[in-house]
Structure formats: C-alpha cells, structure tokens
Amino acid sequence: MYDGPPLPEDITGRELAPDIRAQLRSLPEKLATRVARHLAAAGALIDDEPEVAYQHSLAARARAPRLAVVREAVGEAAYAAGHYNEALSELRAAKRMNGATAYLPIMADCHRALGNAKRAIELAKSPSVARFAPEAKAEMTIVEAGARRDLGQVDAALRTLELSPISSKSREPWVLRLRYAYADTLEHAGRLEDALSWFHRSNAIDGEELTDAADRAAALEKRLGE
C-alpha cells in the first residue's frame, strides 16, 4: 500500500470540514484518522506544492478508494499538479459515486488542457450549470470562453463573457476573474482601448492583488501611447 509523503506532525485531520470528516466515519477509527491526515495535508499543500499534495491524496485513495470525498480530493490535487487525464478519471469516479455536478468546471478545463476544446464547451452547456452558484458558474464561463479562443472563435468567446455578470457591483473574486478574462480576451481580439478599460475595472476590485491587472493596464497604456 502506498504510504505517501511523510505526514507533517502538526496536521491531525481535524482541519477538514465537518461534512468531510463525517464521510470518513464509515472507516475504522485509525484508518479514518490516517486518511483524514493525508486529505488535510493535500489541502494545505495544494497551492504551493501541488505535486506533494497529489501524492498525499494518492495515499488517501490507497486506503479508502470507495469514498467519493477521497476520489474528489485526488481529482482536485491531480488537476492542480497538471495531471489532467488522472484528474478527469478521478472526478468521473467521484461523480458516479455521489452524482455531484460541482466538478464540471474542473473537468471541462481538463478537457481544454488536453486539447479537447469542443468537449469542454459541451460540458459548459450541461443543464446543471444553470443551477450552479455564481462562483462555479463564473468558472465554467471562463473555461468556455477559453475553449472558444482555443478554437479561434474569439467573437464567441467575447459574447460568452459579455453574457456573464461582468458589470456586477459585487467585489467577489469570481467577478474579478470574469472581468480579467474579458479584458484579456479583448486584448487578444486587438481591441486595446476596451481591454485597457476592463483591466482598470478589474484592478478596481482587486484589493488583494489576485491578478496582474494593474501591470497589464500599465503595459497597454504604454503600447497605446507609442
């Protein structure tokens, strides 16, 4: 059985959300604790050390392959580490187990990364997307727009983003991501002044500097001033 990377001593498994811990209660106590620690380690490392996070998730899967929450964690860690085929396989497994559709944006982006933009667009048109929370719906919109750009359909990519709430007064990160994607697509389309305006609108709600919208705006101003 794969043991995975060493478990940090300060990770106990209690870091997991209550609903995730509840799903592990079907396991024997010691096994549940070990799986929980690997899942918690994966969650803690996924942004900075995605490959190590992926290995932790594999260790959890080796011990509890029949739990959807574990397969979901493997899929998300595989996606973060750039293992897109593996991510698709694991998220499909999780979806078969629990019927959840929340994985669709990641699955669509995996298809796009693997060069299957048409399949990504098909997933973006899934009926369940209409019932997504705003953040998940925004992620799917961004993936669909990117897939249309991959196919050379720049005008369709712009329309996809224009139909989303890019003008929302919300300052949530998903609005920022939509605005940034729109600005980037406008620049790709050669509409530089419009792109500059939307990079500024992105930067206006990017208090935590989650994007490089300010730098992109400065670069465009320089180009337009030449």
JSON list of C-alpha atoms in Angstrom, two decimals:
[
{"chain": "A", "resi": 1, "resn": "MET", "atom": "CA", "xyz": [0.00, 0.00, 0.00]},
{"chain": "A", "resi": 2, "resn": "TYR", "atom": "CA", "xyz": [1.30, 3.43, -0.96]},
{"chain": "A", "resi": 3, "resn": "ASP", "atom": "CA", "xyz": [2.27, 5.41, 2.16]},
{"chain": "A", "resi": 4, "resn": "GLY", "atom": "CA", "xyz": [2.70, 8.78, 0.50]},
{"chain": "A", "resi": 5, "resn": "PRO", "atom": "CA", "xyz": [4.99, 11.58, 1.67]},
{"chain": "A", "resi": 6, "resn": "PRO", "atom": "CA", "xyz": [5.73, 11.97, 5.38]},
{"chain": "A", "resi": 7, "resn": "LEU", "atom": "CA", "xyz": [2.79, 13.45, 7.25]},
{"chain": "A", "resi": 8, "resn": "PRO", "atom": "CA", "xyz": [3.53, 16.79, 8.95]},
{"chain": "A", "resi": 9, "resn": "GLU", "atom": "CA", "xyz": [3.27, 16.29, 12.71]},
{"chain": "A", "resi": 10, "resn": "ASP", "atom": "CA", "xyz": [1.06, 19.34, 13.16]},
{"chain": "A", "resi": 11, "resn": "ILE", "atom": "CA", "xyz": [-1.63, 18.00, 10.79]},
{"chain": "A", "resi": 12, "resn": "THR", "atom": "CA", "xyz": [-4.18, 15.96, 12.73]},
{"chain": "A", "resi": 13, "resn": "GLY", "atom": "CA", "xyz": [-7.04, 15.60, 10.25]},
{"chain": "A", "resi": 14, "resn": "ARG", "atom": "CA", "xyz": [-9.29, 17.79, 12.35]},
{"chain": "A", "resi": 15, "resn": "GLU", "atom": "CA", "xyz": [-8.52, 20.58, 9.90]},
{"chain": "A", "resi": 16, "resn": "LEU", "atom": "CA", "xyz": [-11.05, 19.06, 7.50]},
{"chain": "A", "resi": 17, "resn": "ALA", "atom": "CA", "xyz": [-14.55, 20.46, 7.18]},
{"chain": "A", "resi": 18, "resn": "PRO", "atom": "CA", "xyz": [-17.15, 18.66, 9.36]},
{"chain": "A", "resi": 19, "resn": "ASP", "atom": "CA", "xyz": [-19.00, 17.26, 6.34]},
{"chain": "A", "resi": 20, "resn": "ILE", "atom": "CA", "xyz": [-15.79, 15.66, 5.02]},
{"chain": "A", "resi": 21, "resn": "ARG", "atom": "CA", "xyz": [-14.93, 14.19, 8.41]},
{"chain": "A", "resi": 22, "resn": "ALA", "atom": "CA", "xyz": [-18.45, 12.81, 8.61]},
{"chain": "A", "resi": 23, "resn": "GLN", "atom": "CA", "xyz": [-17.93, 10.89, 5.36]},
{"chain": "A", "resi": 24, "resn": "LEU", "atom": "CA", "xyz": [-14.85, 9.22, 6.84]},
{"chain": "A", "resi": 25, "resn": "ARG", "atom": "CA", "xyz": [-16.78, 7.77, 9.80]},
{"chain": "A", "resi": 26, "resn": "SER", "atom": "CA", "xyz": [-17.58, 4.65, 7.81]},
{"chain": "A", "resi": 27, "resn": "LEU", "atom": "CA", "xyz": [-13.90, 3.69, 8.16]},
{"chain": "A", "resi": 28, "resn": "PRO", "atom": "CA", "xyz": [-12.26, 2.11, 11.21]},
{"chain": "A", "resi": 29, "resn": "GLU", "atom": "CA", "xyz": [-11.07, 4.85, 13.56]},
{"chain": "A", "resi": 30, "resn": "LYS", "atom": "CA", "xyz": [-7.32, 4.53, 13.00]},
{"chain": "A", "resi": 31, "resn": "LEU", "atom": "CA", "xyz": [-7.77, 4.26, 9.25]},
{"chain": "A", "resi": 32, "resn": "ALA", "atom": "CA", "xyz": [-10.12, 7.24, 9.21]},
{"chain": "A", "resi": 33, "resn": "THR", "atom": "CA", "xyz": [-7.54, 9.32, 11.07]},
{"chain": "A", "resi": 34, "resn": "ARG", "atom": "CA", "xyz": [-4.77, 8.37, 8.62]},
{"chain": "A", "resi": 35, "resn": "VAL", "atom": "CA", "xyz": [-6.94, 9.17, 5.60]},
{"chain": "A", "resi": 36, "resn": "ALA", "atom": "CA", "xyz": [-8.06, 12.45, 7.18]},
{"chain": "A", "resi": 37, "resn": "ARG", "atom": "CA", "xyz": [-4.46, 13.49, 7.80]},
{"chain": "A", "resi": 38, "resn": "HIS", "atom": "CA", "xyz": [-3.49, 12.80, 4.19]},
{"chain": "A", "resi": 39, "resn": "LEU", "atom": "CA", "xyz": [-6.51, 14.72, 2.92]},
{"chain": "A", "resi": 40, "resn": "ALA", "atom": "CA", "xyz": [-5.75, 17.63, 5.24]},
{"chain": "A", "resi": 41, "resn": "ALA", "atom": "CA", "xyz": [-2.11, 17.64, 4.12]},
{"chain": "A", "resi": 42, "resn": "ALA", "atom": "CA", "xyz": [-3.21, 17.65, 0.49]},
{"chain": "A", "resi": 43, "resn": "GLY", "atom": "CA", "xyz": [-5.50, 20.60, 1.14]},
{"chain": "A", "resi": 44, "resn": "ALA", "atom": "CA", "xyz": [-2.77, 22.52, 2.94]},
{"chain": "A", "resi": 45, "resn": "LEU", "atom": "CA", "xyz": [-0.17, 21.98, 0.21]},
{"chain": "A", "resi": 46, "resn": "ILE", "atom": "CA", "xyz": [-2.24, 22.14, -2.97]},
{"chain": "A", "resi": 47, "resn": "ASP", "atom": "CA", "xyz": [-1.45, 25.78, -3.77]},
{"chain": "A", "resi": 48, "resn": "ASP", "atom": "CA", "xyz": [2.28, 25.84, -3.03]},
{"chain": "A", "resi": 49, "resn": "GLU", "atom": "CA", "xyz": [3.32, 22.20, -3.53]},
{"chain": "A", "resi": 50, "resn": "PRO", "atom": "CA", "xyz": [0.67, 20.64, -5.77]},
{"chain": "A", "resi": 51, "resn": "GLU", "atom": "CA", "xyz": [2.70, 17.54, -6.63]},
{"chain": "A", "resi": 52, "resn": "VAL", "atom": "CA", "xyz": [3.25, 16.71, -2.94]},
{"chain": "A", "resi": 53, "resn": "ALA", "atom": "CA", "xyz": [-0.45, 17.36, -2.34]},
{"chain": "A", "resi": 54, "resn": "TYR", "atom": "CA", "xyz": [-1.24, 14.92, -5.14]},
{"chain": "A", "resi": 55, "resn": "GLN", "atom": "CA", "xyz": [0.94, 12.25, -3.55]},
{"chain": "A", "resi": 56, "resn": "HIS", "atom": "CA", "xyz": [-0.86, 12.73, -0.22]},
{"chain": "A", "resi": 57, "resn": "SER", "atom": "CA", "xyz": [-4.19, 12.30, -2.00]},
{"chain": "A", "resi": 58, "resn": "LEU", "atom": "CA", "xyz": [-2.94, 9.07, -3.60]},
{"chain": "A", "resi": 59, "resn": "ALA", "atom": "CA", "xyz": [-2.05, 7.77, -0.14]},
{"chain": "A", "resi": 60, "resn": "ALA", "atom": "CA", "xyz": [-5.60, 8.53, 0.98]},
{"chain": "A", "resi": 61, "resn": "ARG", "atom": "CA", "xyz": [-7.02, 6.75, -2.08]},
{"chain": "A", "resi": 62, "resn": "ALA", "atom": "CA", "xyz": [-4.88, 3.68, -1.41]},
{"chain": "A", "resi": 63, "resn": "ARG", "atom": "CA", "xyz": [-6.69, 3.35, 1.93]},
{"chain": "A", "resi": 64, "resn": "ALA", "atom": "CA", "xyz": [-10.22, 4.46, 1.03]},
{"chain": "A", "resi": 65, "resn": "PRO", "atom": "CA", "xyz": [-10.83, 4.15, -2.73]},
{"chain": "A", "resi": 66, "resn": "ARG", "atom": "CA", "xyz": [-14.59, 3.75, -2.37]},
{"chain": "A", "resi": 67, "resn": "LEU", "atom": "CA", "xyz": [-15.25, 7.13, -0.76]},
{"chain": "A", "resi": 68, "resn": "ALA", "atom": "CA", "xyz": [-16.34, 9.89, -3.14]},
{"chain": "A", "resi": 69, "resn": "VAL", "atom": "CA", "xyz": [-14.73, 12.58, -0.99]},
{"chain": "A", "resi": 70, "resn": "VAL", "atom": "CA", "xyz": [-11.36, 10.85, -1.39]},
{"chain": "A", "resi": 71, "resn": "ARG", "atom": "CA", "xyz": [-11.69, 10.46, -5.15]},
{"chain": "A", "resi": 72, "resn": "GLU", "atom": "CA", "xyz": [-12.72, 14.10, -5.38]},
{"chain": "A", "resi": 73, "resn": "ALA", "atom": "CA", "xyz": [-9.61, 15.12, -3.44]},
{"chain": "A", "resi": 74, "resn": "VAL", "atom": "CA", "xyz": [-7.40, 13.06, -5.76]},
{"chain": "A", "resi": 75, "resn": "GLY", "atom": "CA", "xyz": [-9.04, 14.68, -8.78]},
{"chain": "A", "resi": 76, "resn": "GLU", "atom": "CA", "xyz": [-8.56, 18.20, -7.48]},
{"chain": "A", "resi": 77, "resn": "ALA", "atom": "CA", "xyz": [-4.94, 17.57, -6.49]},
{"chain": "A", "resi": 78, "resn": "ALA", "atom": "CA", "xyz": [-4.20, 15.90, -9.84]},
{"chain": "A", "resi": 79, "resn": "TYR", "atom": "CA", "xyz": [-5.69, 18.95, -11.60]},
{"chain": "A", "resi": 80, "resn": "ALA", "atom": "CA", "xyz": [-3.57, 21.34, -9.54]},
{"chain": "A", "resi": 81, "resn": "ALA", "atom": "CA", "xyz": [-0.46, 19.29, -10.33]},
{"chain": "A", "resi": 82, "resn": "GLY", "atom": "CA", "xyz": [-1.21, 19.26, -14.06]},
{"chain": "A", "resi": 83, "resn": "HIS", "atom": "CA", "xyz": [-2.14, 15.57, -14.30]},
{"chain": "A", "resi": 84, "resn": "TYR", "atom": "CA", "xyz": [-5.24, 16.22, -16.36]},
{"chain": "A", "resi": 85, "resn": "ASN", "atom": "CA", "xyz": [-6.05, 12.68, -17.52]},
{"chain": "A", "resi": 86, "resn": "GLU", "atom": "CA", "xyz": [-5.83, 11.46, -13.93]},
{"chain": "A", "resi": 87, "resn": "ALA", "atom": "CA", "xyz": [-7.96, 14.37, -12.73]},
{"chain": "A", "resi": 88, "resn": "LEU", "atom": "CA", "xyz": [-10.69, 13.53, -15.23]},
{"chain": "A", "resi": 89, "resn": "SER", "atom": "CA", "xyz": [-10.66, 9.87, -14.26]},
{"chain": "A", "resi": 90, "resn": "GLU", "atom": "CA", "xyz": [-10.91, 10.61, -10.53]},
{"chain": "A", "resi": 91, "resn": "LEU", "atom": "CA", "xyz": [-13.60, 13.26, -10.85]},
{"chain": "A", "resi": 92, "resn": "ARG", "atom": "CA", "xyz": [-15.66, 10.97, -13.08]},
{"chain": "A", "resi": 93, "resn": "ALA", "atom": "CA", "xyz": [-15.36, 8.30, -10.38]},
{"chain": "A", "resi": 94, "resn": "ALA", "atom": "CA", "xyz": [-16.48, 10.75, -7.70]},
{"chain": "A", "resi": 95, "resn": "LYS", "atom": "CA", "xyz": [-19.41, 11.86, -9.86]},
{"chain": "A", "resi": 96, "resn": "ARG", "atom": "CA", "xyz": [-20.50, 8.25, -10.35]},
{"chain": "A", "resi": 97, "resn": "MET", "atom": "CA", "xyz": [-20.42, 7.74, -6.59]},
{"chain": "A", "resi": 98, "resn": "ASN", "atom": "CA", "xyz": [-22.31, 10.80, -5.44]},
{"chain": "A", "resi": 99, "resn": "GLY", "atom": "CA", "xyz": [-23.94, 12.28, -8.55]},
{"chain": "A", "resi": 100, "resn": "ALA", "atom": "CA", "xyz": [-22.46, 15.72, -7.84]},
{"chain": "A", "resi": 101, "resn": "THR", "atom": "CA", "xyz": [-22.03, 18.16, -10.72]},
{"chain": "A", "resi": 102, "resn": "ALA", "atom": "CA", "xyz": [-19.79, 20.64, -8.91]},
{"chain": "A", "resi": 103, "resn": "TYR", "atom": "CA", "xyz": [-16.76, 19.07, -10.59]},
{"chain": "A", "resi": 104, "resn": "LEU", "atom": "CA", "xyz": [-17.87, 20.03, -14.10]},
{"chain": "A", "resi": 105, "resn": "PRO", "atom": "CA", "xyz": [-15.82, 23.27, -14.40]},
{"chain": "A", "resi": 106, "resn": "ILE", "atom": "CA", "xyz": [-12.61, 21.44, -13.46]},
{"chain": "A", "resi": 107, "resn": "MET", "atom": "CA", "xyz": [-13.48, 18.56, -15.79]},
{"chain": "A", "resi": 108, "resn": "ALA", "atom": "CA", "xyz": [-14.14, 20.99, -18.63]},
{"chain": "A", "resi": 109, "resn": "ASP", "atom": "CA", "xyz": [-10.82, 22.73, -18.01]},
{"chain": "A", "resi": 110, "resn": "CYS", "atom": "CA", "xyz": [-9.07, 19.34, -18.04]},
{"chain": "A", "resi": 111, "resn": "HIS", "atom": "CA", "xyz": [-10.56, 18.64, -21.46]},
{"chain": "A", "resi": 112, "resn": "ARG", "atom": "CA", "xyz": [-9.36, 22.03, -22.63]},
{"chain": "A", "resi": 113, "resn": "ALA", "atom": "CA", "xyz": [-5.85, 21.40, -21.27]},
{"chain": "A", "resi": 114, "resn": "LEU", "atom": "CA", "xyz": [-5.81, 18.07, -23.12]},
{"chain": "A", "resi": 115, "resn": "GLY", "atom": "CA", "xyz": [-6.67, 19.79, -26.40]},
{"chain": "A", "resi": 116, "resn": "ASN", "atom": "CA", "xyz": [-10.33, 18.81, -26.48]},
{"chain": "A", "resi": 117, "resn": "ALA", "atom": "CA", "xyz": [-11.91, 22.26, -26.53]},
{"chain": "A", "resi": 118, "resn": "LYS", "atom": "CA", "xyz": [-15.16, 21.02, -28.10]},
{"chain": "A", "resi": 119, "resn": "ARG", "atom": "CA", "xyz": [-15.76, 18.62, -25.21]},
{"chain": "A", "resi": 120, "resn": "ALA", "atom": "CA", "xyz": [-15.08, 21.45, -22.76]},
{"chain": "A", "resi": 121, "resn": "ILE", "atom": "CA", "xyz": [-17.79, 23.54, -24.45]},
{"chain": "A", "resi": 122, "resn": "GLU", "atom": "CA", "xyz": [-20.21, 20.59, -24.34]},
{"chain": "A", "resi": 123, "resn": "LEU", "atom": "CA", "xyz": [-19.74, 20.33, -20.57]},
{"chain": "A", "resi": 124, "resn": "ALA", "atom": "CA", "xyz": [-20.21, 24.09, -20.22]},
{"chain": "A", "resi": 125, "resn": "LYS", "atom": "CA", "xyz": [-23.64, 23.66, -21.84]},
{"chain": "A", "resi": 126, "resn": "SER", "atom": "CA", "xyz": [-24.73, 21.00, -19.34]},
{"chain": "A", "resi": 127, "resn": "PRO", "atom": "CA", "xyz": [-28.23, 21.76, -17.95]},
{"chain": "A", "resi": 128, "resn": "SER", "atom": "CA", "xyz": [-26.93, 21.56, -14.37]},
{"chain": "A", "resi": 129, "resn": "VAL", "atom": "CA", "xyz": [-24.71, 24.62, -14.92]},
{"chain": "A", "resi": 130, "resn": "ALA", "atom": "CA", "xyz": [-27.79, 26.86, -14.78]},
{"chain": "A", "resi": 131, "resn": "ARG", "atom": "CA", "xyz": [-28.26, 25.79, -11.15]},
{"chain": "A", "resi": 132, "resn": "PHE", "atom": "CA", "xyz": [-24.65, 26.49, -10.14]},
{"chain": "A", "resi": 133, "resn": "ALA", "atom": "CA", "xyz": [-23.76, 29.06, -7.51]},
{"chain": "A", "resi": 134, "resn": "PRO", "atom": "CA", "xyz": [-22.39, 32.29, -9.05]},
{"chain": "A", "resi": 135, "resn": "GLU", "atom": "CA", "xyz": [-18.76, 31.38, -8.37]},
{"chain": "A", "resi": 136, "resn": "ALA", "atom": "CA", "xyz": [-18.97, 27.97, -10.06]},
{"chain": "A", "resi": 137, "resn": "LYS", "atom": "CA", "xyz": [-20.97, 29.43, -12.94]},
{"chain": "A", "resi": 138, "resn": "ALA", "atom": "CA", "xyz": [-18.27, 32.07, -13.43]},
{"chain": "A", "resi": 139, "resn": "GLU", "atom": "CA", "xyz": [-15.56, 29.41, -13.53]},
{"chain": "A", "resi": 140, "resn": "MET", "atom": "CA", "xyz": [-17.45, 27.50, -16.19]},
{"chain": "A", "resi": 141, "resn": "THR", "atom": "CA", "xyz": [-17.95, 30.68, -18.21]},
{"chain": "A", "resi": 142, "resn": "ILE", "atom": "CA", "xyz": [-14.22, 31.38, -18.12]},
{"chain": "A", "resi": 143, "resn": "VAL", "atom": "CA", "xyz": [-13.42, 27.83, -19.23]},
{"chain": "A", "resi": 144, "resn": "GLU", "atom": "CA", "xyz": [-15.95, 28.02, -22.07]},
{"chain": "A", "resi": 145, "resn": "ALA", "atom": "CA", "xyz": [-14.57, 31.36, -23.25]},
{"chain": "A", "resi": 146, "resn": "GLY", "atom": "CA", "xyz": [-11.05, 29.96, -23.17]},
{"chain": "A", "resi": 147, "resn": "ALA", "atom": "CA", "xyz": [-12.12, 26.89, -25.13]},
{"chain": "A", "resi": 148, "resn": "ARG", "atom": "CA", "xyz": [-13.73, 29.07, -27.78]},
{"chain": "A", "resi": 149, "resn": "ARG", "atom": "CA", "xyz": [-10.49, 31.04, -28.05]},
{"chain": "A", "resi": 150, "resn": "ASP", "atom": "CA", "xyz": [-8.65, 27.75, -28.48]},
{"chain": "A", "resi": 151, "resn": "LEU", "atom": "CA", "xyz": [-10.90, 27.06, -31.48]},
{"chain": "A", "resi": 152, "resn": "GLY", "atom": "CA", "xyz": [-10.27, 30.53, -32.92]},
{"chain": "A", "resi": 153, "resn": "GLN", "atom": "CA", "xyz": [-13.80, 31.68, -32.03]},
{"chain": "A", "resi": 154, "resn": "VAL", "atom": "CA", "xyz": [-12.74, 34.96, -30.44]},
{"chain": "A", "resi": 155, "resn": "ASP", "atom": "CA", "xyz": [-16.03, 36.77, -31.07]},
{"chain": "A", "resi": 156, "resn": "ALA", "atom": "CA", "xyz": [-17.93, 33.87, -29.49]},
{"chain": "A", "resi": 157, "resn": "ALA", "atom": "CA", "xyz": [-15.56, 33.97, -26.52]},
{"chain": "A", "resi": 158, "resn": "LEU", "atom": "CA", "xyz": [-16.32, 37.66, -26.06]},
{"chain": "A", "resi": 159, "resn": "ARG", "atom": "CA", "xyz": [-20.07, 37.06, -26.28]},
{"chain": "A", "resi": 160, "resn": "THR", "atom": "CA", "xyz": [-19.82, 34.27, -23.71]},
{"chain": "A", "resi": 161, "resn": "LEU", "atom": "CA", "xyz": [-18.17, 36.65, -21.24]},
{"chain": "A", "resi": 162, "resn": "GLU", "atom": "CA", "xyz": [-20.47, 39.57, -22.11]},
{"chain": "A", "resi": 163, "resn": "LEU", "atom": "CA", "xyz": [-23.48, 37.44, -21.13]},
{"chain": "A", "resi": 164, "resn": "SER", "atom": "CA", "xyz": [-21.98, 36.91, -17.67]},
{"chain": "A", "resi": 165, "resn": "PRO", "atom": "CA", "xyz": [-22.28, 39.41, -14.77]},
{"chain": "A", "resi": 166, "resn": "ILE", "atom": "CA", "xyz": [-19.02, 41.24, -15.54]},
{"chain": "A", "resi": 167, "resn": "SER", "atom": "CA", "xyz": [-20.67, 44.51, -14.53]},
{"chain": "A", "resi": 168, "resn": "SER", "atom": "CA", "xyz": [-21.85, 43.20, -11.17]},
{"chain": "A", "resi": 169, "resn": "LYS", "atom": "CA", "xyz": [-21.34, 45.57, -8.27]},
{"chain": "A", "resi": 170, "resn": "SER", "atom": "CA", "xyz": [-20.05, 42.66, -6.22]},
{"chain": "A", "resi": 171, "resn": "ARG", "atom": "CA", "xyz": [-16.35, 42.67, -5.37]},
{"chain": "A", "resi": 172, "resn": "GLU", "atom": "CA", "xyz": [-16.17, 38.91, -5.01]},
{"chain": "A", "resi": 173, "resn": "PRO", "atom": "CA", "xyz": [-13.15, 37.16, -6.59]},
{"chain": "A", "resi": 174, "resn": "TRP", "atom": "CA", "xyz": [-15.36, 35.48, -9.19]},
{"chain": "A", "resi": 175, "resn": "VAL", "atom": "CA", "xyz": [-16.39, 38.88, -10.56]},
{"chain": "A", "resi": 176, "resn": "LEU", "atom": "CA", "xyz": [-12.74, 39.87, -10.71]},
{"chain": "A", "resi": 177, "resn": "ARG", "atom": "CA", "xyz": [-11.90, 36.69, -12.61]},
{"chain": "A", "resi": 178, "resn": "LEU", "atom": "CA", "xyz": [-14.68, 37.31, -15.13]},
{"chain": "A", "resi": 179, "resn": "ARG", "atom": "CA", "xyz": [-13.57, 40.90, -15.72]},
{"chain": "A", "resi": 180, "resn": "TYR", "atom": "CA", "xyz": [-9.94, 39.88, -16.09]},
{"chain": "A", "resi": 181, "resn": "ALA", "atom": "CA", "xyz": [-10.83, 37.13, -18.58]},
{"chain": "A", "resi": 182, "resn": "TYR", "atom": "CA", "xyz": [-12.89, 39.64, -20.57]},
{"chain": "A", "resi": 183, "resn": "ALA", "atom": "CA", "xyz": [-10.08, 42.19, -20.61]},
{"chain": "A", "resi": 184, "resn": "ASP", "atom": "CA", "xyz": [-7.59, 39.53, -21.68]},
{"chain": "A", "resi": 185, "resn": "THR", "atom": "CA", "xyz": [-9.88, 38.38, -24.49]},
{"chain": "A", "resi": 186, "resn": "LEU", "atom": "CA", "xyz": [-10.43, 41.95, -25.65]},
{"chain": "A", "resi": 187, "resn": "GLU", "atom": "CA", "xyz": [-6.68, 42.42, -25.88]},
{"chain": "A", "resi": 188, "resn": "HIS", "atom": "CA", "xyz": [-6.37, 39.13, -27.77]},
{"chain": "A", "resi": 189, "resn": "ALA", "atom": "CA", "xyz": [-9.02, 40.45, -30.20]},
{"chain": "A", "resi": 190, "resn": "GLY", "atom": "CA", "xyz": [-7.00, 43.63, -30.77]},
{"chain": "A", "resi": 191, "resn": "ARG", "atom": "CA", "xyz": [-9.48, 45.90, -29.01]},
{"chain": "A", "resi": 192, "resn": "LEU", "atom": "CA", "xyz": [-6.79, 47.53, -26.94]},
{"chain": "A", "resi": 193, "resn": "GLU", "atom": "CA", "xyz": [-8.65, 50.56, -25.58]},
{"chain": "A", "resi": 194, "resn": "ASP", "atom": "CA", "xyz": [-11.58, 48.41, -24.45]},
{"chain": "A", "resi": 195, "resn": "ALA", "atom": "CA", "xyz": [-9.12, 45.97, -22.91]},
{"chain": "A", "resi": 196, "resn": "LEU", "atom": "CA", "xyz": [-7.42, 48.79, -21.03]},
{"chain": "A", "resi": 197, "resn": "SER", "atom": "CA", "xyz": [-10.77, 49.93, -19.63]},
{"chain": "A", "resi": 198, "resn": "TRP", "atom": "CA", "xyz": [-11.59, 46.43, -18.38]},
{"chain": "A", "resi": 199, "resn": "PHE", "atom": "CA", "xyz": [-8.15, 45.84, -16.91]},
{"chain": "A", "resi": 200, "resn": "HIS", "atom": "CA", "xyz": [-8.72, 49.05, -14.93]},
{"chain": "A", "resi": 201, "resn": "ARG", "atom": "CA", "xyz": [-12.17, 47.81, -13.88]},
{"chain": "A", "resi": 202, "resn": "SER", "atom": "CA", "xyz": [-10.57, 44.54, -12.81]},
{"chain": "A", "resi": 203, "resn": "ASN", "atom": "CA", "xyz": [-7.88, 46.29, -10.82]},
{"chain": "A", "resi": 204, "resn": "ALA", "atom": "CA", "xyz": [-10.50, 48.46, -9.12]},
{"chain": "A", "resi": 205, "resn": "ILE", "atom": "CA", "xyz": [-11.84, 45.41, -7.24]},
{"chain": "A", "resi": 206, "resn": "ASP", "atom": "CA", "xyz": [-8.53, 43.59, -6.87]},
{"chain": "A", "resi": 207, "resn": "GLY", "atom": "CA", "xyz": [-7.60, 44.83, -3.42]},
{"chain": "A", "resi": 208, "resn": "GLU", "atom": "CA", "xyz": [-5.72, 41.62, -2.60]},
{"chain": "A", "resi": 209, "resn": "GLU", "atom": "CA", "xyz": [-3.76, 41.68, -5.89]},
{"chain": "A", "resi": 210, "resn": "LEU", "atom": "CA", "xyz": [-5.05, 38.30, -7.01]},
{"chain": "A", "resi": 211, "resn": "THR", "atom": "CA", "xyz": [-4.31, 39.22, -10.63]},
{"chain": "A", "resi": 212, "resn": "ASP", "atom": "CA", "xyz": [-1.74, 41.27, -12.54]},
{"chain": "A", "resi": 213, "resn": "ALA", "atom": "CA", "xyz": [-4.47, 43.57, -13.87]},
{"chain": "A", "resi": 214, "resn": "ALA", "atom": "CA", "xyz": [-2.53, 46.69, -12.82]},
{"chain": "A", "resi": 215, "resn": "ASP", "atom": "CA", "xyz": [0.57, 45.56, -14.71]},
{"chain": "A", "resi": 216, "resn": "ARG", "atom": "CA", "xyz": [-1.47, 44.60, -17.76]},
{"chain": "A", "resi": 217, "resn": "ALA", "atom": "CA", "xyz": [-3.12, 48.02, -17.74]},
{"chain": "A", "resi": 218, "resn": "ALA", "atom": "CA", "xyz": [0.24, 49.78, -17.46]},
{"chain": "A", "resi": 219, "resn": "ALA", "atom": "CA", "xyz": [1.65, 47.76, -20.36]},
{"chain": "A", "resi": 220, "resn": "LEU", "atom": "CA", "xyz": [-1.37, 48.59, -22.51]},
{"chain": "A", "resi": 221, "resn": "GLU", "atom": "CA", "xyz": [-1.13, 52.30, -21.66]},
{"chain": "A", "resi": 222, "resn": "LYS", "atom": "CA", "xyz": [2.48, 52.20, -22.83]},
{"chain": "A", "resi": 223, "resn": "ARG", "atom": "CA", "xyz": [1.53, 50.48, -26.09]},
{"chain": "A", "resi": 224, "resn": "LEU", "atom": "CA", "xyz": [-1.30, 52.91, -26.77]},
{"chain": "A", "resi": 225, "resn": "GLY", "atom": "CA", "xyz": [0.95, 55.88, -26.03]},
{"chain": "A", "resi": 226, "resn": "GLU", "atom": "CA", "xyz": [3.64, 54.86, -28.51]}
]
